[in-house]
mmCIF file of C-alpha atoms in Angstrom:
data_model
loop_
_atom_site.group_PDB
_atom_site.id
_atom_site.type_symbol
_atom_site.label_atom_id
_atom_site.label_comp_id
_atom_site.label_asym_id
_atom_site.label_seq_id
_atom_site.Cartn_x
_atom_site.Cartn_y
_atom_site.Cartn_z
ATOM 1 C CA MET A 1125 11.435 22.936 6.371
ATOM 2 C CA MET A 1126 12.816 19.776 4.728
ATOM 3 C CA SER A 1127 9.373 18.877 3.419
ATOM 4 C CA ILE A 1128 9.233 22.232 1.618
ATOM 5 C CA LEU A 1129 12.752 21.833 0.214
ATOM 6 C CA LEU A 1130 11.871 18.443 -1.272
ATOM 7 C CA GLN A 1131 8.658 19.562 -2.960
ATOM 8 C CA ASP A 1132 9.046 19.606 -6.746
ATOM 9 C CA ASN A 1133 12.834 19.616 -6.428
ATOM 10 C CA GLU A 1134 14.470 16.515 -7.880
ATOM 11 C CA LYS A 1135 17.967 17.788 -7.110
ATOM 12 C CA ASN A 1136 17.224 18.016 -3.383
ATOM 13 C CA ARG A 1137 15.516 14.617 -3.404
ATOM 14 C CA THR A 1138 18.551 13.056 -5.055
ATOM 15 C CA MET A 1139 20.902 14.766 -2.624
ATOM 16 C CA LEU A 1140 18.884 13.469 0.331
ATOM 17 C CA GLY A 1141 19.338 9.906 -0.902
ATOM 18 C CA GLU A 1142 23.058 10.372 -1.493
ATOM 19 C CA MET A 1143 23.465 11.633 2.090
ATOM 20 C CA ASP A 1144 21.798 8.486 3.534
ATOM 21 C CA GLY A 1145 18.694 10.541 4.222
ATOM 22 C CA ILE A 1146 16.358 7.624 3.492
ATOM 23 C CA ASP A 1147 17.851 5.591 6.340
ATOM 24 C CA THR A 1148 17.670 8.614 8.639
ATOM 25 C CA LEU A 1149 13.984 9.157 7.886
ATOM 26 C CA LEU A 1150 13.233 5.476 8.480
ATOM 27 C CA GLN A 1151 15.087 5.512 11.792
ATOM 28 C CA GLN A 1152 13.147 8.575 12.940
ATOM 29 C CA LEU A 1153 9.836 7.026 11.898
ATOM 30 C CA ALA A 1154 10.557 3.672 13.575
ATOM 31 C CA PHE A 1155 9.584 5.136 16.970
ATOM 32 C CA TYR A 1156 6.025 5.685 15.752
ATOM 33 C CA LYS A 1157 5.554 2.039 14.891
ATOM 34 C CA ARG A 1158 4.360 1.346 18.436
ATOM 35 C CA HIS A 1159 3.852 4.870 19.775
ATOM 36 C CA ASP A 1160 1.375 7.596 18.879
ATOM 37 C CA PRO A 1161 2.559 11.228 18.875
ATOM 38 C CA ALA A 1162 2.081 12.810 22.306
ATOM 39 C CA SER A 1163 1.039 16.248 21.037
ATOM 40 C CA ALA A 1164 -0.255 18.078 17.982
ATOM 41 C CA GLU A 1165 3.246 19.397 17.331
ATOM 42 C CA GLU A 1166 4.742 15.907 17.432
ATOM 43 C CA HIS A 1167 1.989 14.643 15.157
ATOM 44 C CA GLU A 1168 2.862 17.347 12.629
ATOM 45 C CA TYR A 1169 6.527 16.347 12.918
ATOM 46 C CA MET A 1170 5.672 12.706 12.171
ATOM 47 C CA GLU A 1171 3.543 13.687 9.174
ATOM 48 C CA ASN A 1172 6.383 15.827 7.829
ATOM 49 C CA LEU A 1173 8.696 12.809 8.036
ATOM 50 C CA PHE A 1174 6.231 10.754 6.003
ATOM 51 C CA ASN A 1175 5.840 13.566 3.473
ATOM 52 C CA CYS A 1176 9.612 13.854 3.109
ATOM 53 C CA LEU A 1177 9.878 10.121 2.499
ATOM 54 C CA CYS A 1178 7.113 10.206 -0.123
ATOM 55 C CA SER A 1179 8.817 13.085 -1.927
ATOM 56 C CA ALA A 1180 12.171 11.306 -1.836
ATOM 57 C CA LEU A 1181 10.655 8.124 -3.294
ATOM 58 C CA MET A 1182 9.757 9.999 -6.465
ATOM 59 C CA VAL A 1183 13.456 9.695 -7.376
ATOM 60 C CA VAL A 1184 14.125 6.166 -8.659
ATOM 61 C CA PRO A 1185 17.491 5.479 -6.895
ATOM 62 C CA ASN A 1186 15.858 6.298 -3.551
ATOM 63 C CA ARG A 1187 13.423 3.424 -4.014
ATOM 64 C CA ASP A 1188 16.328 0.995 -3.992
ATOM 65 C CA LYS A 1189 17.694 2.653 -0.843
ATOM 66 C CA PHE A 1190 14.247 2.336 0.734
ATOM 67 C CA LEU A 1191 14.168 -1.360 -0.180
ATOM 68 C CA LYS A 1192 17.668 -2.067 1.146
ATOM 69 C CA GLY A 1193 16.970 -0.046 4.286
ATOM 70 C CA GLU A 1194 14.028 -2.375 5.079
ATOM 71 C CA GLY A 1195 11.532 0.408 4.610
ATOM 72 C CA LEU A 1196 8.916 -2.063 3.400
ATOM 73 C CA GLN A 1197 9.235 -4.079 6.585
ATOM 74 C CA LEU A 1198 8.792 -0.969 8.723
ATOM 75 C CA MET A 1199 5.720 0.216 6.811
ATOM 76 C CA ASN A 1200 4.214 -3.275 6.993
ATOM 77 C CA LEU A 1201 4.750 -3.399 10.756
ATOM 78 C CA MET A 1202 3.147 0.033 11.116
ATOM 79 C CA LEU A 1203 0.057 -1.219 9.314
ATOM 80 C CA ARG A 1204 -0.157 -4.191 11.670
ATOM 81 C CA GLU A 1205 0.285 -2.130 14.838
ATOM 82 C CA LYS A 1206 -2.746 0.057 13.990
ATOM 83 C CA LYS A 1207 -1.254 3.235 15.412
ATOM 84 C CA THR A 1208 -1.593 6.732 13.950
ATOM 85 C CA SER A 1209 1.404 6.004 11.727
ATOM 86 C CA ARG A 1210 -0.721 3.537 9.737
ATOM 87 C CA ASN A 1211 -2.069 6.386 7.609
ATOM 88 C CA GLY A 1212 1.367 7.653 6.617
ATOM 89 C CA SER A 1213 2.697 4.168 5.961
ATOM 90 C CA LEU A 1214 -0.087 3.497 3.440
ATOM 91 C CA LYS A 1215 0.867 6.626 1.530
ATOM 92 C CA VAL A 1216 4.566 5.703 1.571
ATOM 93 C CA LEU A 1217 3.861 2.193 0.271
ATOM 94 C CA ASP A 1218 1.790 3.677 -2.538
ATOM 95 C CA TYR A 1219 4.727 5.864 -3.604
ATOM 96 C CA ALA A 1220 7.320 3.087 -3.197
ATOM 97 C CA MET A 1221 5.430 0.500 -5.250
ATOM 98 C CA SER A 1222 3.912 2.580 -8.042
ATOM 99 C CA GLY A 1223 5.019 2.482 -11.672
ATOM 100 C CA PRO A 1224 7.515 0.162 -13.393
ATOM 101 C CA TYR A 1225 10.301 1.220 -11.017
ATOM 102 C CA GLY A 1226 8.272 -0.133 -8.103
ATOM 103 C CA LYS A 1227 8.702 -3.726 -9.315
ATOM 104 C CA ASP A 1228 11.316 -4.794 -6.756
ATOM 105 C CA ASN A 1229 9.370 -3.260 -3.882
ATOM 106 C CA CYS A 1230 6.159 -4.970 -5.043
ATOM 107 C CA ASN A 1231 7.757 -8.416 -5.163
ATOM 108 C CA LYS A 1232 9.472 -7.894 -1.816
ATOM 109 C CA PHE A 1233 6.204 -6.780 -0.222
ATOM 110 C CA VAL A 1234 4.684 -10.138 -1.149
ATOM 111 C CA ASP A 1235 7.755 -11.948 0.228
ATOM 112 C CA ILE A 1236 7.435 -10.266 3.652
ATOM 113 C CA LEU A 1237 3.781 -11.356 3.948
ATOM 114 C CA GLY A 1238 2.445 -7.944 3.068
ATOM 115 C CA LEU A 1239 -0.631 -9.491 1.444
ATOM 116 C CA ARG A 1240 -1.810 -10.574 4.891
ATOM 117 C CA THR A 1241 -1.657 -6.942 5.970
ATOM 118 C CA ILE A 1242 -3.018 -5.046 2.982
ATOM 119 C CA PHE A 1243 -6.019 -7.214 2.100
ATOM 120 C CA PRO A 1244 -7.846 -6.818 5.452
ATOM 121 C CA LEU A 1245 -7.590 -3.052 4.849
ATOM 122 C CA PHE A 1246 -8.945 -3.615 1.351
ATOM 123 C CA MET A 1247 -11.881 -5.660 2.606
ATOM 124 C CA LYS A 1248 -12.900 -3.205 5.320
ATOM 125 C CA THR A 1249 -12.059 0.486 5.456
ATOM 126 C CA PRO A 1250 -11.542 1.631 9.078
ATOM 127 C CA LYS A 1251 -14.531 3.708 10.213
ATOM 128 C CA LYS A 1252 -12.301 6.256 11.889
ATOM 129 C CA ASN A 1253 -8.888 7.462 10.873
ATOM 130 C CA ARG A 1254 -7.022 8.872 13.837
ATOM 131 C CA ARG A 1255 -6.660 12.646 13.757
ATOM 132 C CA LYS A 1256 -8.509 12.647 10.403
ATOM 133 C CA VAL A 1257 -5.236 12.331 8.459
ATOM 134 C CA LEU A 1258 -6.839 10.265 5.714
ATOM 135 C CA SER A 1259 -10.424 10.410 4.528
ATOM 136 C CA THR A 1260 -12.262 7.196 3.652
ATOM 137 C CA GLU A 1261 -11.723 7.948 -0.023
ATOM 138 C CA GLU A 1262 -7.985 8.574 0.437
ATOM 139 C CA HIS A 1263 -7.594 5.362 2.440
ATOM 140 C CA GLU A 1264 -9.355 3.315 -0.242
ATOM 141 C CA GLU A 1265 -7.397 5.043 -2.999
ATOM 142 C CA HIS A 1266 -4.015 4.198 -1.442
ATOM 143 C CA VAL A 1267 -4.975 0.579 -0.698
ATOM 144 C CA CYS A 1268 -6.357 -0.010 -4.203
ATOM 145 C CA SER A 1269 -3.344 1.698 -5.763
ATOM 146 C CA ILE A 1270 -0.957 -0.569 -3.830
ATOM 147 C CA ILE A 1271 -2.805 -3.693 -4.961
ATOM 148 C CA ALA A 1272 -2.991 -2.413 -8.554
ATOM 149 C CA SER A 1273 0.775 -1.796 -8.532
ATOM 150 C CA MET A 1274 1.388 -5.368 -7.394
ATOM 151 C CA LEU A 1275 -0.886 -6.719 -10.123
ATOM 152 C CA ARG A 1276 1.146 -4.804 -12.697
ATOM 153 C CA ASN A 1277 4.602 -5.503 -11.303
ATOM 154 C CA CYS A 1278 4.619 -8.911 -9.631
ATOM 155 C CA LYS A 1279 5.825 -11.917 -11.615
ATOM 156 C CA GLY A 1280 6.308 -15.619 -10.999
ATOM 157 C CA SER A 1281 5.418 -17.032 -7.593
ATOM 158 C CA GLN A 1282 4.656 -13.598 -6.145
ATOM 159 C CA ARG A 1283 2.035 -13.004 -8.817
ATOM 160 C CA GLN A 1284 0.524 -16.452 -8.268
ATOM 161 C CA ARG A 1285 0.158 -15.756 -4.558
ATOM 162 C CA LEU A 1286 -1.420 -12.376 -5.293
ATOM 163 C CA ILE A 1287 -3.956 -13.774 -7.770
ATOM 164 C CA SER A 1288 -4.749 -16.588 -5.341
ATOM 165 C CA LYS A 1289 -5.964 -14.024 -2.792
ATOM 166 C CA PHE A 1290 -8.797 -13.091 -5.143
ATOM 167 C CA THR A 1291 -10.035 -16.686 -5.326
ATOM 168 C CA GLU A 1292 -10.234 -17.215 -1.549
ATOM 169 C CA ASN A 1293 -13.565 -17.520 0.268
ATOM 170 C CA ASP A 1294 -15.699 -17.750 -2.850
ATOM 171 C CA HIS A 1295 -14.035 -14.721 -4.480
ATOM 172 C CA GLU A 1296 -15.060 -12.323 -1.711
ATOM 173 C CA LYS A 1297 -12.293 -9.896 -2.693
ATOM 174 C CA VAL A 1298 -13.695 -9.694 -6.213
ATOM 175 C CA ASP A 1299 -17.076 -8.790 -4.726
ATOM 176 C CA ARG A 1300 -15.367 -6.069 -2.686
ATOM 177 C CA LEU A 1301 -13.549 -4.797 -5.777
ATOM 178 C CA LEU A 1302 -16.837 -4.527 -7.649
ATOM 179 C CA GLU A 1303 -18.430 -2.816 -4.674
ATOM 180 C CA LEU A 1304 -15.720 -0.140 -4.706
ATOM 181 C CA HIS A 1305 -15.852 0.144 -8.495
ATOM 182 C CA PHE A 1306 -19.563 0.877 -8.576
ATOM 183 C CA LYS A 1307 -19.334 3.136 -5.530
ATOM 184 C CA TYR A 1308 -16.934 5.478 -7.290
ATOM 185 C CA LEU A 1309 -18.629 5.045 -10.660
ATOM 186 C CA GLU A 1310 -21.811 6.387 -9.100
ATOM 187 C CA LYS A 1311 -19.910 9.222 -7.411
ATOM 188 C CA ASP A 1312 -18.489 10.257 -10.779
ATOM 189 C CA ALA A 1313 -21.923 10.033 -12.387
ATOM 190 C CA GLU A 1314 -23.435 12.249 -9.703
ATOM 191 C CA LYS A 1315 -20.624 14.765 -10.037
ATOM 192 C CA GLU A 1316 -21.050 14.969 -13.816
ATOM 193 C CA GLY A 1317 -24.848 14.927 -13.703
ATOM 194 C CA ARG A 1318 -25.131 11.597 -15.513
ATOM 195 C CA PRO A 1319 -27.701 8.877 -14.657
ATOM 196 C CA ARG A 1320 -26.526 6.580 -11.872
ATOM 197 C CA THR A 1321 -25.261 3.180 -13.002
ATOM 198 C CA SER A 1322 -27.347 0.270 -11.732
ATOM 199 C CA VAL A 1323 -25.452 -2.617 -10.173
ATOM 200 C CA THR A 1324 -26.934 -5.908 -11.335
ATOM 201 C CA GLU A 1325 -26.307 -9.471 -10.316
ATOM 202 C CA GLU A 1326 -25.165 -10.112 -13.882
ATOM 203 C CA ASN A 1327 -22.253 -7.689 -13.367
ATOM 204 C CA PHE A 1328 -20.986 -9.724 -10.455
ATOM 205 C CA THR A 1329 -21.626 -13.108 -12.081
ATOM 206 C CA ALA A 1330 -19.664 -12.227 -15.219
ATOM 207 C CA VAL A 1331 -16.560 -11.271 -13.278
ATOM 208 C CA ARG A 1332 -16.833 -14.212 -10.898
ATOM 209 C CA ASN A 1333 -16.992 -16.575 -13.888
ATOM 210 C CA MET A 1334 -13.846 -14.951 -15.211
ATOM 211 C CA LEU A 1335 -12.138 -15.581 -11.862
ATOM 212 C CA ASP A 1336 -13.167 -19.251 -12.008
ATOM 213 C CA GLU A 1337 -11.175 -19.502 -15.222
ATOM 214 C CA LEU A 1338 -8.190 -17.792 -13.603
ATOM 215 C CA GLU A 1339 -8.367 -20.143 -10.627
ATOM 216 C CA SER A 1340 -7.961 -23.148 -12.908
ATOM 217 C CA ASP A 1341 -4.542 -21.794 -13.930
ATOM 218 C CA ILE A 1342 -3.266 -21.488 -10.345
ATOM 219 C CA PRO A 1343 -1.340 -24.467 -8.903
ATOM 220 C CA THR A 1344 -3.289 -26.262 -6.182
ATOM 221 C CA ASP A 1345 -0.117 -27.252 -4.357
ATOM 222 C CA ARG A 1346 1.524 -23.995 -3.343
ATOM 223 C CA GLY A 1347 3.767 -25.353 -0.625
ATOM 224 C CA ASP A 1348 6.845 -24.092 -2.448
ATOM 225 C CA LEU A 1349 5.381 -20.579 -2.471
ATOM 226 C CA THR A 1350 5.200 -20.171 1.296
ATOM 227 C CA PRO A 1351 7.542 -17.317 2.247
ATOM 228 C CA SER A 1352 9.742 -17.002 5.268
ATOM 229 C CA CYS A 1353 9.469 -13.809 7.268
ATOM 230 C CA THR A 1354 13.001 -12.678 8.009
ATOM 231 C CA SER A 1355 13.854 -10.601 11.033
ATOM 232 C CA ASN A 1356 14.689 -6.953 10.540
ATOM 233 C CA SER A 1357 16.169 -4.029 12.409
ATOM 234 C CA PHE A 1358 12.818 -2.343 13.031
ATOM 235 C CA HIS A 1359 11.274 -5.131 15.165
ATOM 236 C CA SER A 1360 12.971 -3.849 18.284
ATOM 237 C CA ALA A 1361 12.325 -0.166 17.642
#
């Protein structure tokens, strides 16, 4: 019922935040960090909680409440635990970090070591999503959107750490980015009846050369950029 009330209704979303509803949703979701729903009904309940949170995050003040309520930490832990809740947490992170008002959440996500969590999902899409909540395309869309939001919003040391990820292991993440780019470029071409775009070695080489130039601007000594992972209230949930 709440999920319906929050759809396309900014007044209800604002009211939810003012009534500490963001904290309540996070507390209810914390159980699913280490536990899968026991039934189809419980699974639907969990998904409704995630949907409510996504709707609420479309109101800017609720993003700050989500940040202060350690929502990022909870979503990051859900991704690491690899339970059914991983799918919903990806969607929530996408909503929380998108647009210019997602700046604080983007920088905080880097601070809590979120890059270590999101980039393995970027490099390899899980073959099976539990209970088919997310398709392969939806999974890749959310992951790429999260990374794109960080590239737009992160500044200073957080941005340096983010860019550094793309230079690791001979720019393997750039190769993956190009792989996804051409995958969906070809899908669009097929859908519109256009000739398929050929992927050439020159395409990859040009971008990798560009990354070599970027790498020269990144400090080699990044000891001062190493974050500390603070404890939070969701570890014991």
